[in-house]
C-alpha cells in the first residue's frame, strides 16, 4: 500500500508475523466481490449495491519477533476482525498470513489446533473465562486440552498465577474476582501455554482507567522479561503509544499508517491520522531522540562544546530515550543546544528549544 | 346450503393405504420391536418393584435428604416429608411408587435421547429448522393419537405407555438443550477455540456446563410432562395413580379420583422443588459481573 511508512525493517530475518494483502468480505458471495473491492469500490458503495460488508481491505503488515505491535482504530475499523485472522477464528477472503514463514491458512485442522495450543494464545476484551472453573483450572485450560499431565499443568499454572500477582486466589471462581483480576486470569491463561505470540483483543478496554493503567504497566514489565511477540488491539491512542513499539492505524478495514508512535505523531500520513493524533500530549510520547539533530554532534564541537570523554562540559546532556517532558527542565537551564546521548553517554546529536517547540506545535 | 368441499382425492383409499401400511409394519416388525424393548421393560418393572419393596420410611427419608441437599432448607425437606406422608396415609403408596417409576424411567429415556438431539440442533441451523416444526407438532398433537400406533405395535401394557410418555415429554429437553447451547457467550466459545479445543472438547468443557441451568429447566419440564401423562398412559395399562383416577371415572367415585389426583399433584411439587433447587445451585458461579 502506497503512503505507508514503515521504518526499521529492512531484512526479513526478524519478522515473526507477515500479513500479505489480506481481504475479508462478509456476505454470502464474498469471493465474487473481491474484484470489485480490488477495483477500488468503497465500503459504503459495496454495502449499498450488494449487501456485502468489507471487514479488512488489503492489509499488509510485518510484525517483528519480540515487539509489541499495536493495531488501533475506532469501532468498526476492522481491528478485532484482523486479530482473529492470526489464529483463524475468522478465515480471510484472500491473502496470506505467515508465521515464522509458515502459511497459517494452509494448515489443516490438526495443525491449526497445534498452532493454537502451542504457538499463539489470546486474551479477550470481556475476559471470556469459564465461569464454572476455578482460577487455576482456567489458567491451565490450554494445557489440559492439549493433553498435559495434571501435576505438570498445575505447577505451570501456579507459576503463571504468581507471575500476574494472583497468588492465593487460585481456588476462587471468576465471579468472585474484580474485572482487573479476571483479566489477569485471562493473561495468565494465555501465558501458561508458553506461546511465543500473544494476541490481545482490546484486553484492557473493559477495565477502569486506574486498573487499566496498572495492567499496562504490568504488561510492559512482563514483556521486558518474556519478550513475546504481542499483537495488541485498542481504540485508545494513549494506550497504543504507551505499549506499542510499532503502531498500525486502521480505518474502514484499510491500513492508513504504520510506524513508531513518534513517526505517526510527527509525520501523520493523511488527514485522518492527523486528526486522530491531534489531541495527544506529545510531550509525554515523543522522545528527545526522535527530534534530535543527528548531524549536530559535529556542530556541537563547532559551537564550542568540548567532550571530556564522559560528557560535554558546559552543556546539558539528555538521554535520547527521555520524553520531551522529561527534557524540559534541562533545556530551560541551558541557553544553547543540549547534547543528546545514548545509553553509553556517547553524544549522538543535539536538540534545541526550537526543535522541541516545533515538535509540540500541532500540525 | 353452501357447497361442501369438493372431493379432489379419494380419502377412503388413502386412509386404507395408510392403515394397511402400518398393519404391515406391525405384522413384520411387531415382534422384533417387542423383543428389542424388553430391556426397557425390565428397567421399568425393576424400578417399580424396588420402590414398592423399599419400606416407606426409607423412600421418604431418601427424598427428604435429596431435597435438603438440593435446597439446603429444612422447610423444603419438611414439606416433602409431609406430602409423602399424606400420600401414604390415603392408601395410595404403592400406586404412587409405580407412577414415580414410570416417570423416572420415561424422564431418563427422554434425557438420554433428547440431549444428543438438542446438541445436534445447536450445531446445525438446517437441523434446527427441520426439528423445530416437528417438536411443535409433537407438542400440539392430542396425546391420544400417540397411543394408537404404540398399542398396535406392542398391545396394551407398560411399554406402549412408557414410549407414548417419552414421545410426549421429550420436546422441552430437546428445545432447551438447543437454546441453552446457542445462548452460551460467543466470546467464551471463541476463547475455547482459540486455545485449540476440538469440537468435542468445546462441547464437554464449555457448552454443556454453561448451558446446564437451561438444560436442567428442560429436564424439569420434561419430568412434569411425564407426570401429567400418567393418567392417559394408565388407559393402556401403565397402572399407578393414573389407574386410580381411571377407576374413579369408571365407578363414579369422586373420592378415589380426588385422592389419586392430589397424589399426582404432590409428586409434581416434590420433583419440581428438587429439580429447581439443583438448577439454582448450578447457576451459582455461572454469572460473571463485568
XYZ file of C-alpha atoms in Angstrom:
653
model
C 0.000 0.000 0.000
C 1.462 3.320 -1.010
C 1.876 6.044 1.520
C 2.520 3.595 4.331
C 5.701 4.390 6.134
C 7.305 1.525 7.903
C 10.771 2.197 9.124
C 13.339 -0.011 10.713
C 12.532 -3.239 8.884
C 14.957 -3.879 6.126
C 15.627 -7.583 6.450
C 13.105 -10.417 6.619
C 15.036 -12.058 9.431
C 13.400 -10.581 12.499
C 9.845 -10.858 11.206
C 7.563 -13.137 13.190
C 4.221 -12.494 11.547
C 3.855 -11.349 7.986
C 0.431 -10.315 6.773
C 0.195 -10.110 2.993
C -2.664 -8.335 1.236
C -5.396 -9.758 3.418
C -9.012 -9.101 2.472
C -12.086 -10.107 4.413
C -15.541 -9.563 2.968
C -18.616 -10.662 4.905
C -21.555 -11.955 2.902
C -22.808 -14.996 1.015
C -20.880 -14.304 -2.210
C -17.709 -12.859 -0.713
C -15.169 -14.255 -3.236
C -17.133 -12.769 -6.121
C -16.992 -9.344 -4.502
C -13.229 -9.396 -4.266
C -12.695 -7.991 -7.766
C -14.926 -5.009 -7.101
C -13.149 -4.223 -3.838
C -9.763 -4.568 -5.515
C -11.046 -2.300 -8.259
C -11.458 0.415 -5.662
C -15.133 0.227 -4.741
C -15.644 1.780 -1.295
C -17.087 0.049 1.745
C -20.268 2.139 1.585
C -20.789 1.525 -2.143
C -20.353 -2.239 -1.794
C -22.819 -2.367 1.080
C -25.297 -0.268 -0.861
C -25.087 -2.252 -4.095
C -24.537 -5.839 -2.954
C -25.174 -6.035 0.784
C -21.644 -7.296 1.415
C -19.526 -5.793 4.167
C -15.822 -5.141 3.844
C -14.118 -6.193 7.056
C -10.477 -5.986 6.020
C -9.247 -4.365 2.845
C -5.750 -5.046 1.501
C -3.862 -5.042 4.794
C -0.170 -5.923 4.788
C 1.891 -5.832 7.974
C 5.272 -7.009 9.185
C 5.401 -7.791 12.880
C 8.825 -8.408 14.308
C 9.702 -11.057 16.888
C 9.701 -9.736 20.431
C 7.906 -6.475 19.725
C 4.565 -5.147 20.864
C 2.631 -4.281 17.750
C -0.489 -2.242 18.328
C -3.325 -2.178 15.830
C -5.574 0.727 16.577
C -8.749 2.146 15.157
C -12.227 3.183 16.168
C -15.070 0.695 16.496
C -15.950 -0.758 13.118
C -12.452 -0.220 11.759
C -11.880 -3.972 11.462
C -9.203 -4.250 14.123
C -10.882 -7.088 16.030
C -11.609 -8.834 12.738
C -7.946 -8.541 11.803
C -6.596 -10.058 15.010
C -8.932 -13.047 14.603
C -7.231 -13.806 11.302
C -3.940 -14.548 13.038
C -5.284 -17.691 14.716
C -8.026 -18.206 12.132
C -11.023 -17.621 14.321
C -12.002 -15.805 11.115
C -10.937 -17.003 7.669
C -9.787 -14.299 5.246
C -11.369 -13.992 1.807
C -7.964 -13.502 0.213
C -4.348 -13.008 1.232
C -1.663 -14.804 3.193
C -0.597 -14.803 6.830
C 2.868 -16.179 7.511
C 4.069 -17.011 10.992
C 7.759 -17.883 11.067
C 7.471 -18.219 7.308
C 4.699 -20.837 7.561
C 1.324 -20.081 5.995
C -1.317 -20.257 8.726
C -4.076 -20.509 6.137
C -2.627 -23.687 4.661
C -2.828 -25.573 7.969
C -5.232 -28.500 8.262
C -7.485 -28.852 11.326
C -4.898 -30.826 13.306
C -2.007 -28.467 12.500
C -4.206 -25.472 13.277
C -5.103 -26.895 16.691
C -1.431 -27.498 17.426
C -0.714 -23.894 16.373
C -3.442 -22.561 18.667
C -2.321 -24.748 21.570
C 1.380 -24.062 21.399
C 2.259 -21.016 19.332
C -0.390 -18.309 19.600
C -2.597 -17.635 22.595
C -5.220 -14.949 23.034
C -6.590 -12.525 25.632
C -10.149 -11.262 25.185
C -11.895 -7.966 25.797
C -14.563 -9.354 28.101
C -12.127 -11.870 29.625
C -14.028 -14.938 28.290
C -13.189 -17.074 31.326
C -15.019 -20.310 32.036
C -17.249 -19.350 34.970
C -17.669 -22.907 36.263
C -13.940 -23.461 36.620
C -11.652 -22.112 39.324
C -8.898 -19.600 38.586
C -6.321 -22.387 38.442
C -8.441 -24.562 36.145
C -8.996 -21.585 33.873
C -5.293 -20.818 33.730
C -4.341 -24.393 32.837
C -7.229 -24.834 30.390
C -4.988 -24.597 27.330
C -2.536 -27.093 28.808
C -5.187 -29.609 29.839
C -6.971 -29.738 26.489
C -3.545 -30.023 24.889
C -3.081 -33.254 26.854
C -0.611 -32.083 29.515
C -0.351 -34.079 32.748
C -2.396 -32.752 35.652
C 0.547 -32.274 38.026
C 2.730 -30.618 35.416
C -0.107 -28.342 34.321
C -0.801 -27.438 37.951
C 2.797 -26.434 38.605
C 2.934 -24.338 35.473
C -0.468 -22.790 36.267
C 0.626 -21.809 39.781
C 3.748 -20.143 38.340
C 1.626 -18.043 35.984
C -0.796 -17.136 38.772
C 2.136 -15.897 40.852
C 3.533 -14.085 37.823
C 0.376 -11.995 37.328
C 0.089 -11.356 41.068
C -2.920 -13.530 41.861
C -1.254 -15.872 44.345
C -3.800 -17.104 46.893
C -6.747 -16.728 44.522
C -6.203 -19.975 42.612
C -9.231 -21.719 44.127
C -11.654 -18.808 43.686
C -14.185 -18.651 40.886
C -14.070 -15.840 38.285
C -17.351 -14.403 39.617
C -15.594 -13.764 42.942
C -12.927 -11.555 41.342
C -12.940 -7.933 40.155
C -12.653 -7.108 36.453
C -8.957 -6.352 36.667
C -8.273 -9.611 38.468
C -10.341 -11.543 35.943
C -8.252 -10.123 33.132
C -5.099 -11.133 34.997
C -6.507 -14.665 34.917
C -7.035 -14.215 31.171
C -3.435 -13.081 30.825
C -2.122 -15.970 32.944
C -4.156 -18.408 30.832
C -2.566 -17.019 27.693
C 0.939 -17.131 29.195
C 0.531 -20.667 30.526
C 0.770 -22.322 27.119
C 4.153 -20.650 26.626
C 3.134 -19.479 23.164
C 5.522 -17.049 21.508
C 2.695 -14.968 20.124
C 0.205 -13.207 22.357
C -2.918 -11.857 20.682
C -4.627 -9.263 22.857
C -8.028 -8.069 21.651
C -8.857 -4.817 23.460
C -7.643 -6.636 26.520
C -7.816 -3.644 28.871
C -10.715 -1.722 27.334
C -13.343 -3.067 29.728
C -11.368 -2.016 32.820
C -11.500 1.159 34.923
C -8.875 3.758 33.968
C -6.757 3.203 37.080
C -6.815 -0.576 36.762
C -6.076 -0.214 33.056
C -3.009 1.822 33.935
C -1.818 -0.884 36.327
C -2.395 -3.587 33.742
C -0.487 -1.648 31.084
C 2.425 -1.241 33.475
C 2.288 -4.934 34.332
C 2.203 -5.942 30.683
C 5.240 -3.739 29.933
C 7.092 -5.243 32.837
C 6.197 -8.817 31.809
C 7.144 -8.115 28.221
C 10.559 -6.812 29.306
C 11.175 -10.233 30.851
C 9.384 -12.582 28.468
C 9.952 -10.992 25.027
C 6.757 -12.311 23.469
C 5.541 -11.112 20.119
C 2.432 -9.212 21.154
C -0.304 -8.073 18.818
C -2.375 -5.616 20.819
C -5.708 -4.225 19.641
C -7.008 -0.991 21.108
C -9.143 2.030 20.341
C -7.235 4.127 22.868
C -4.387 6.110 21.337
C -2.697 6.772 24.664
C -2.640 3.024 25.318
C -1.261 2.402 21.829
C 1.515 4.946 22.331
C 2.355 3.637 25.756
C 2.591 -0.023 24.811
C 3.402 -0.160 21.130
C 6.855 -0.465 19.610
C 5.026 -0.068 16.335
C 1.505 1.107 15.697
C -0.795 0.491 12.761
C -3.844 2.692 12.281
C -6.875 1.107 10.643
C -9.938 2.810 9.200
C -12.796 1.043 7.399
C -10.690 -2.096 7.277
C -7.815 -0.416 5.430
C -4.388 0.401 6.790
C -3.813 4.166 6.995
C -0.372 4.283 8.533
C 2.094 2.051 10.332
C 5.186 3.123 12.188
C 6.544 4.018 15.589
C 4.488 6.266 17.832
C 6.760 9.230 17.205
C 6.637 8.739 13.422
C 2.868 8.746 13.451
C 2.700 11.790 15.721
C 5.286 13.815 13.848
C 4.539 12.720 10.289
C 0.908 11.659 10.008
C 0.317 10.037 6.623
C -3.009 11.714 5.933
C -5.694 13.960 7.390
C -7.441 11.124 9.166
C -4.320 10.127 11.087
C -3.537 13.793 11.757
C -6.968 14.370 13.261
C -6.603 11.187 15.224
C -3.345 12.184 16.885
C -4.148 15.884 17.308
C -5.124 15.761 20.940
C -2.293 13.573 22.149
C 0.073 15.072 24.699
C 3.165 14.890 22.514
C 5.477 15.949 25.318
C 4.853 12.629 27.031
C 5.180 10.459 23.936
C 7.810 11.874 21.630
C 11.352 11.167 22.741
C 14.237 13.578 22.565
C 15.984 11.110 20.272
C 13.152 11.303 17.724
C 13.662 15.052 17.172
C 17.435 15.228 17.727
C 19.535 16.766 15.013
C 21.790 13.812 14.244
C 24.285 15.838 12.282
C 24.601 18.148 15.225
C 27.237 16.101 17.079
C 29.898 17.701 14.914
C 28.332 21.083 15.053
C 28.315 20.741 18.817
C 32.093 20.854 18.614
C 31.867 23.867 16.350
C 29.618 25.582 18.869
C 32.437 25.440 21.345
C 31.381 22.333 23.248
C 34.162 20.027 24.139
C 33.968 16.451 25.232
C 35.957 15.285 28.229
C 35.309 11.655 27.313
C 32.310 11.084 29.562
C 30.149 14.008 28.645
C 30.306 17.566 27.472
C 31.355 20.253 29.806
C 29.380 23.410 29.701
C 26.264 21.867 28.098
C 23.334 19.850 29.328
C 23.203 16.195 28.294
C 19.861 14.491 27.719
C 19.293 10.781 27.253
C 17.776 10.125 23.811
C 15.135 7.838 25.388
C 13.814 10.668 27.570
C 10.464 12.158 26.605
C 10.248 15.848 25.700
C 8.575 16.472 29.036
C 11.500 14.973 30.885
C 13.823 17.179 28.842
C 12.068 20.468 29.586
C 13.942 21.132 32.807
C 17.369 20.576 31.205
C 16.579 22.749 28.213
C 15.308 25.518 30.446
C 18.668 25.574 32.222
C 20.950 25.954 29.248
C 20.928 28.750 26.716
C 22.280 26.925 23.702
C 21.565 23.480 22.274
C 21.619 20.457 24.557
C 23.577 17.324 23.785
C 21.654 14.130 23.130
C 23.393 10.998 24.339
C 22.703 7.297 24.013
C 22.921 4.621 26.710
C 26.716 4.729 26.789
C 26.609 8.532 27.219
C 28.081 8.925 23.732
C 26.728 12.032 22.034
C 24.540 11.247 19.051
C 23.173 14.667 18.207
C 21.911 17.939 19.564
C 18.498 19.275 20.395
C 17.366 22.881 20.613
C 14.401 24.536 22.289
C 13.220 25.495 18.840
C 13.099 21.849 17.715
C 11.163 20.916 20.849
C 8.638 23.682 20.336
C 8.215 22.709 16.688
C 7.521 19.122 17.687
C 4.964 20.253 20.239
C 3.123 22.568 17.806
C 0.035 20.989 16.324
C 0.275 20.437 12.592
C -76.826 -24.924 1.994
C -73.385 -23.884 0.799
C -71.303 -26.118 -1.411
C -69.341 -28.662 0.551
C -65.622 -29.039 -0.083
C -65.081 -30.932 -3.376
C -63.663 -34.427 -3.123
C -60.452 -33.955 -5.066
C -58.846 -37.174 -3.883
C -60.252 -40.420 -2.571
C -59.554 -40.085 1.149
C -61.005 -43.502 1.898
C -58.408 -45.192 -0.273
C -55.674 -43.039 1.236
C -56.658 -43.956 4.788
C -56.880 -47.618 3.904
C -53.431 -47.468 2.333
C -52.015 -45.800 5.454
C -53.635 -48.307 7.786
C -52.561 -51.261 5.670
C -49.049 -49.929 5.539
C -48.926 -49.667 9.303
C -50.522 -53.104 9.690
C -47.732 -54.466 7.547
C -45.189 -52.882 9.867
C -46.963 -54.396 12.875
C -47.095 -57.871 11.346
C -43.491 -57.856 10.182
C -41.725 -55.873 12.863
C -44.039 -56.063 15.873
C -42.301 -58.998 17.487
C -38.671 -57.912 16.957
C -39.590 -54.478 18.294
C -41.213 -56.007 21.342
C -38.126 -58.105 21.971
C -35.910 -55.087 21.369
C -37.707 -53.120 24.055
C -37.548 -55.922 26.639
C -34.567 -54.362 28.476
C -36.544 -51.132 28.838
C -39.486 -53.103 30.237
C -37.180 -54.859 32.693
C -35.763 -51.499 33.769
C -39.258 -50.152 34.382
C -40.616 -53.155 36.282
C -37.366 -53.472 38.240
C -37.575 -49.833 39.282
C -41.209 -50.226 40.236
C -40.502 -53.336 42.340
C -37.582 -51.749 44.160
C -39.588 -48.621 45.014
C -42.510 -50.701 46.251
C -40.257 -53.158 48.106
C -38.384 -50.442 49.993
C -40.011 -49.610 53.342
C -41.993 -46.386 53.058
C -39.839 -44.563 55.608
C -36.677 -45.294 53.588
C -38.156 -43.734 50.427
C -39.452 -40.819 52.479
C -36.084 -40.254 54.143
C -34.214 -40.537 50.841
C -36.413 -37.962 49.118
C -36.157 -35.624 52.125
C -32.366 -35.931 52.098
C -32.299 -35.223 48.354
C -34.439 -32.132 48.856
C -32.249 -30.908 51.685
C -29.060 -31.457 49.649
C -30.507 -29.505 46.743
C -32.244 -26.664 48.560
C -30.281 -26.539 51.866
C -33.577 -25.754 53.566
C -35.197 -27.754 56.377
C -38.519 -26.162 55.479
C -38.477 -27.619 51.973
C -37.411 -31.039 53.292
C -40.190 -30.933 55.913
C -42.754 -30.053 53.235
C -41.680 -33.041 51.147
C -41.963 -35.323 54.181
C -45.465 -34.063 54.954
C -46.666 -34.542 51.380
C -45.232 -38.085 51.124
C -46.767 -38.918 54.500
C -50.168 -37.799 53.230
C -49.764 -39.963 50.118
C -49.107 -42.973 52.333
C -51.930 -42.066 54.703
C -54.525 -42.091 51.918
C -53.557 -45.628 50.948
C -52.119 -44.948 47.513
C -48.434 -45.503 48.342
C -47.882 -48.467 46.001
C -49.698 -46.764 43.134
C -47.630 -43.620 43.719
C -44.396 -45.633 43.588
C -45.486 -47.204 40.272
C -46.107 -43.702 38.919
C -42.742 -42.467 40.171
C -41.028 -45.422 38.483
C -42.764 -44.703 35.171
C -41.939 -41.018 35.436
C -38.268 -41.589 36.295
C -37.687 -44.145 33.540
C -39.536 -42.002 30.973
C -37.534 -38.922 32.004
C -34.296 -40.910 31.906
C -35.006 -42.122 28.357
C -36.139 -38.653 27.246
C -32.942 -37.069 28.580
C -30.730 -39.776 27.022
C -32.359 -39.208 23.630
C -33.156 -35.517 23.936
C -29.775 -34.059 24.880
C -27.911 -35.509 21.858
C -30.701 -34.308 19.553
C -30.554 -30.848 21.167
C -26.761 -30.754 20.780
C -27.110 -31.701 17.107
C -29.665 -28.932 16.599
C -27.415 -26.359 18.229
C -24.628 -27.221 15.793
C -26.613 -27.124 12.597
C -29.075 -24.437 11.552
C -30.646 -26.709 8.968
C -31.225 -29.445 11.535
C -32.804 -26.830 13.812
C -35.163 -25.628 11.093
C -36.281 -29.209 10.432
C -36.592 -30.275 14.073
C -38.422 -27.244 15.498
C -41.660 -27.776 13.485
C -41.552 -31.498 14.322
C -41.368 -30.600 18.025
C -44.244 -28.149 17.562
C -46.340 -30.949 16.047
C -45.360 -33.360 18.830
C -46.466 -30.855 21.472
C -49.785 -29.858 19.877
C -50.885 -33.309 18.646
C -53.583 -34.649 21.002
C -51.936 -37.129 23.325
C -54.371 -39.925 22.495
C -53.109 -40.036 18.902
C -49.738 -41.347 20.130
C -51.415 -44.190 21.913
C -52.871 -45.758 18.737
C -49.653 -46.816 16.948
C -47.902 -47.844 20.162
C -50.817 -50.018 21.262
C -50.951 -51.584 17.805
C -47.249 -52.382 17.911
C -46.961 -53.643 21.465
C -50.505 -54.333 22.603
C -51.799 -52.713 25.816
C -49.179 -52.684 28.561
C -46.333 -50.816 30.143
C -44.080 -50.485 27.073
C -46.532 -48.531 24.876
C -47.438 -46.409 27.913
C -43.774 -45.673 28.544
C -42.986 -44.885 24.902
C -46.020 -42.634 24.494
C -44.910 -40.804 27.649
C -41.368 -40.386 26.286
C -42.629 -39.011 22.960
C -44.950 -36.623 24.790
C -42.372 -35.465 27.325
C -39.228 -35.191 25.194
C -39.744 -31.802 23.406
C -38.764 -29.480 26.314
C -35.417 -31.144 26.948
C -34.564 -31.012 23.223
C -35.662 -27.390 22.854
C -33.889 -26.122 25.950
C -30.653 -28.043 25.269
C -30.535 -26.392 21.846
C -31.422 -22.984 23.249
C -29.006 -23.242 26.176
C -26.047 -24.127 23.974
C -26.871 -21.407 21.462
C -27.047 -18.838 24.246
C -23.583 -19.573 25.642
C -21.440 -16.420 25.452
C -19.874 -16.364 21.970
C -16.636 -14.898 23.328
C -16.168 -17.860 25.695
C -16.630 -20.273 22.811
C -14.175 -18.202 20.777
C -11.677 -18.358 23.650
C -12.016 -22.120 23.978
C -11.493 -22.484 20.221
C -8.538 -20.097 20.304
C -6.825 -22.360 22.846
C -7.134 -25.289 20.462
C -10.160 -27.198 21.739
C -11.590 -29.863 19.449
C -15.361 -29.629 18.797
C -15.848 -32.423 21.348
C -13.746 -30.648 23.999
C -15.629 -27.446 23.266
C -18.917 -29.241 23.908
C -17.858 -31.017 27.084
C -15.759 -28.302 28.751
C -17.726 -25.197 27.814
C -21.032 -25.562 26.024
C -22.738 -28.234 28.126
C -21.563 -26.894 31.535
C -22.550 -23.322 30.674
C -25.889 -24.418 29.230
C -26.601 -26.659 32.240
C -29.088 -24.374 34.049
C -31.160 -24.133 30.856
C -30.855 -27.872 30.222
C -31.961 -28.531 33.822
C -35.020 -26.335 33.242
C -35.782 -28.528 30.224
C -35.356 -31.715 32.269
C -37.667 -30.272 34.898
C -40.355 -29.521 32.309
C -39.910 -32.994 30.822
C -40.424 -34.518 34.287
C -43.609 -32.516 34.772
C -44.946 -33.502 31.355
C -44.163 -37.169 32.021
C -46.115 -36.902 35.262
C -49.064 -35.278 33.521
C -49.099 -38.136 31.021
C -49.613 -40.855 33.651
C -53.403 -40.613 33.730
C -53.682 -41.051 29.989
C -50.997 -43.727 29.906
C -52.940 -45.683 32.504
C -55.656 -46.255 29.883
C -53.285 -48.580 28.062
C -52.047 -50.372 31.116
C -49.459 -48.212 32.839
C -51.087 -48.683 36.235
C -50.166 -46.381 39.111
C -52.041 -43.282 40.253
C -53.485 -42.766 36.770
C -55.249 -46.110 37.033
C -56.854 -44.988 40.300
C -58.166 -41.865 38.510
C -59.448 -44.030 35.674
C -61.231 -46.306 38.142
C -62.731 -43.240 39.794
C -64.261 -42.278 36.432
C -65.486 -45.802 35.691
C -67.042 -46.319 39.117
C -68.091 -42.678 39.544
C -66.172 -42.485 42.832
C -65.228 -38.836 43.449
C -63.093 -39.692 46.471
C -60.865 -42.180 44.632
C -60.258 -39.787 41.759
C -59.640 -36.834 44.062
C -57.134 -38.624 46.312
C -55.183 -40.046 43.374
C -55.250 -36.633 41.698
C -53.861 -34.990 44.830
C -51.173 -37.675 44.961
C -50.074 -36.716 41.429
C -50.027 -33.036 42.434
C -47.842 -33.823 45.482
C -45.368 -35.823 43.376
C -45.215 -32.976 40.864
C -44.457 -30.436 43.605
C -41.770 -32.646 45.162
C -39.862 -33.302 41.937
C -40.251 -29.727 40.751
C -38.792 -28.402 44.025
C -35.814 -30.737 43.870
C -35.037 -30.030 40.213
C -35.372 -26.267 40.594
C -33.170 -26.161 43.653
C -30.465 -28.111 41.784
C -30.789 -25.697 38.880
C -30.264 -22.716 41.183
C -27.230 -24.243 42.851
C -25.737 -24.945 39.469
C -26.056 -21.287 38.462
C -24.081 -20.124 41.474
C -20.814 -19.408 39.658
C -22.086 -19.136 36.126
C -22.708 -15.417 36.077
C -19.740 -13.112 35.845
C -20.421 -9.488 36.509
C -18.142 -7.438 34.291
